[in-house]
């Protein structure tokens, strides 16, 4: 969860395929780039007129959190 109450589900890769990003979720129960994701979600929560484009989405950390606050998201990887 970020900002105390915003949660989402992230599907991760097997460790042998993606140790660094997926491993951050699986091994440490944390969020990849948590401070950056939190900053963007905080910004989206205060600007109802914005949506989100995630270029290089990987496993969709930014994508899924932006969706969890009701924004249209275009994710490209």
mmCIF file of C-alpha atoms in Angstrom:
data_model
loop_
_atom_site.group_PDB
_atom_site.id
_atom_site.type_symbol
_atom_site.label_atom_id
_atom_site.label_comp_id
_atom_site.label_asym_id
_atom_site.label_seq_id
_atom_site.Cartn_x
_atom_site.Cartn_y
_atom_site.Cartn_z
ATOM 1 C CA UNK A 1 0.000 0.000 0.000
ATOM 2 C CA UNK A 2 1.077 3.557 -0.646
ATOM 3 C CA UNK A 3 -0.279 6.746 0.873
ATOM 4 C CA UNK A 4 -1.715 4.531 3.649
ATOM 5 C CA UNK A 5 -4.716 3.194 1.728
ATOM 6 C CA UNK A 6 -3.987 2.742 -1.977
ATOM 7 C CA UNK A 7 -3.358 -0.866 -2.923
ATOM 8 C CA UNK A 8 -3.194 -2.944 -6.068
ATOM 9 C CA UNK A 9 -2.131 -6.364 -7.310
ATOM 10 C CA UNK A 10 1.049 -6.827 -9.324
ATOM 11 C CA UNK A 11 1.845 -10.032 -11.239
ATOM 12 C CA UNK A 12 5.559 -10.728 -11.024
ATOM 13 C CA UNK A 13 7.971 -12.760 -13.134
ATOM 14 C CA UNK A 14 9.896 -15.760 -11.871
ATOM 15 C CA UNK A 15 13.110 -14.781 -10.082
ATOM 16 C CA UNK A 16 15.332 -16.251 -12.797
ATOM 17 C CA UNK A 17 13.662 -14.009 -15.396
ATOM 18 C CA UNK A 18 13.438 -10.746 -13.426
ATOM 19 C CA UNK A 19 15.326 -10.654 -10.149
ATOM 20 C CA UNK A 20 15.529 -6.881 -9.701
ATOM 21 C CA UNK A 21 11.993 -5.592 -10.278
ATOM 22 C CA UNK A 22 9.888 -8.680 -9.534
ATOM 23 C CA UNK A 23 12.291 -9.621 -6.764
ATOM 24 C CA UNK A 24 11.667 -6.277 -5.062
ATOM 25 C CA UNK A 25 8.029 -7.298 -4.621
ATOM 26 C CA UNK A 26 8.564 -10.939 -3.800
ATOM 27 C CA UNK A 27 11.633 -10.942 -1.580
ATOM 28 C CA UNK A 28 11.289 -7.703 0.322
ATOM 29 C CA UNK A 29 7.527 -7.156 0.120
ATOM 30 C CA UNK A 30 8.188 -3.661 -1.141
ATOM 31 C CA UNK A 31 7.299 -1.615 -4.213
ATOM 32 C CA UNK A 32 9.811 -0.970 -6.983
ATOM 33 C CA UNK A 33 10.599 2.783 -6.972
ATOM 34 C CA UNK A 34 8.098 3.341 -4.161
ATOM 35 C CA UNK A 35 8.938 7.021 -3.597
ATOM 36 C CA UNK A 36 8.511 7.814 -7.315
ATOM 37 C CA UNK A 37 5.252 5.852 -7.574
ATOM 38 C CA UNK A 38 3.956 7.586 -4.447
ATOM 39 C CA UNK A 39 4.842 11.006 -5.847
ATOM 40 C CA UNK A 40 3.023 10.334 -9.123
ATOM 41 C CA UNK A 41 -0.065 8.908 -7.405
ATOM 42 C CA UNK A 42 -0.147 11.863 -5.031
ATOM 43 C CA UNK A 43 -0.026 14.170 -8.066
ATOM 44 C CA UNK A 44 -2.794 12.238 -9.859
ATOM 45 C CA UNK A 45 -5.003 12.386 -6.757
ATOM 46 C CA UNK A 46 -4.807 16.178 -6.791
ATOM 47 C CA UNK A 47 -5.377 16.612 -10.547
ATOM 48 C CA UNK A 48 -8.658 15.089 -11.709
ATOM 49 C CA UNK A 49 -8.006 16.159 -15.303
ATOM 50 C CA UNK A 50 -4.921 13.963 -15.792
ATOM 51 C CA UNK A 51 -4.461 10.379 -16.918
ATOM 52 C CA UNK A 52 -1.276 8.324 -17.221
ATOM 53 C CA UNK A 53 0.987 6.974 -19.983
ATOM 54 C CA UNK A 54 3.494 4.364 -18.828
ATOM 55 C CA UNK A 55 6.211 3.865 -21.454
ATOM 56 C CA UNK A 56 8.444 0.952 -20.486
ATOM 57 C CA UNK A 57 5.802 -0.468 -18.182
ATOM 58 C CA UNK A 58 7.653 -3.708 -17.321
ATOM 59 C CA UNK A 59 5.410 -5.480 -14.752
ATOM 60 C CA UNK A 60 3.145 -2.449 -14.436
ATOM 61 C CA UNK A 61 3.967 -0.953 -11.060
ATOM 62 C CA UNK A 62 3.075 2.601 -12.099
ATOM 63 C CA UNK A 63 0.261 1.352 -14.352
ATOM 64 C CA UNK A 64 -1.531 -0.623 -11.670
ATOM 65 C CA UNK A 65 -1.329 2.109 -9.046
ATOM 66 C CA UNK A 66 -2.595 4.730 -11.524
ATOM 67 C CA UNK A 67 -5.484 2.413 -12.370
ATOM 68 C CA UNK A 68 -6.204 1.929 -8.669
ATOM 69 C CA UNK A 69 -6.995 5.641 -8.339
ATOM 70 C CA UNK A 70 -9.394 5.495 -11.297
ATOM 71 C CA UNK A 71 -7.264 6.901 -14.100
ATOM 72 C CA UNK A 72 -7.169 5.850 -17.723
ATOM 73 C CA UNK A 73 -3.740 4.332 -18.373
ATOM 74 C CA UNK A 74 -1.907 3.556 -21.580
ATOM 75 C CA UNK A 75 0.911 1.106 -20.810
ATOM 76 C CA UNK A 76 3.589 0.303 -23.390
ATOM 77 C CA UNK A 77 6.458 -2.092 -22.905
#
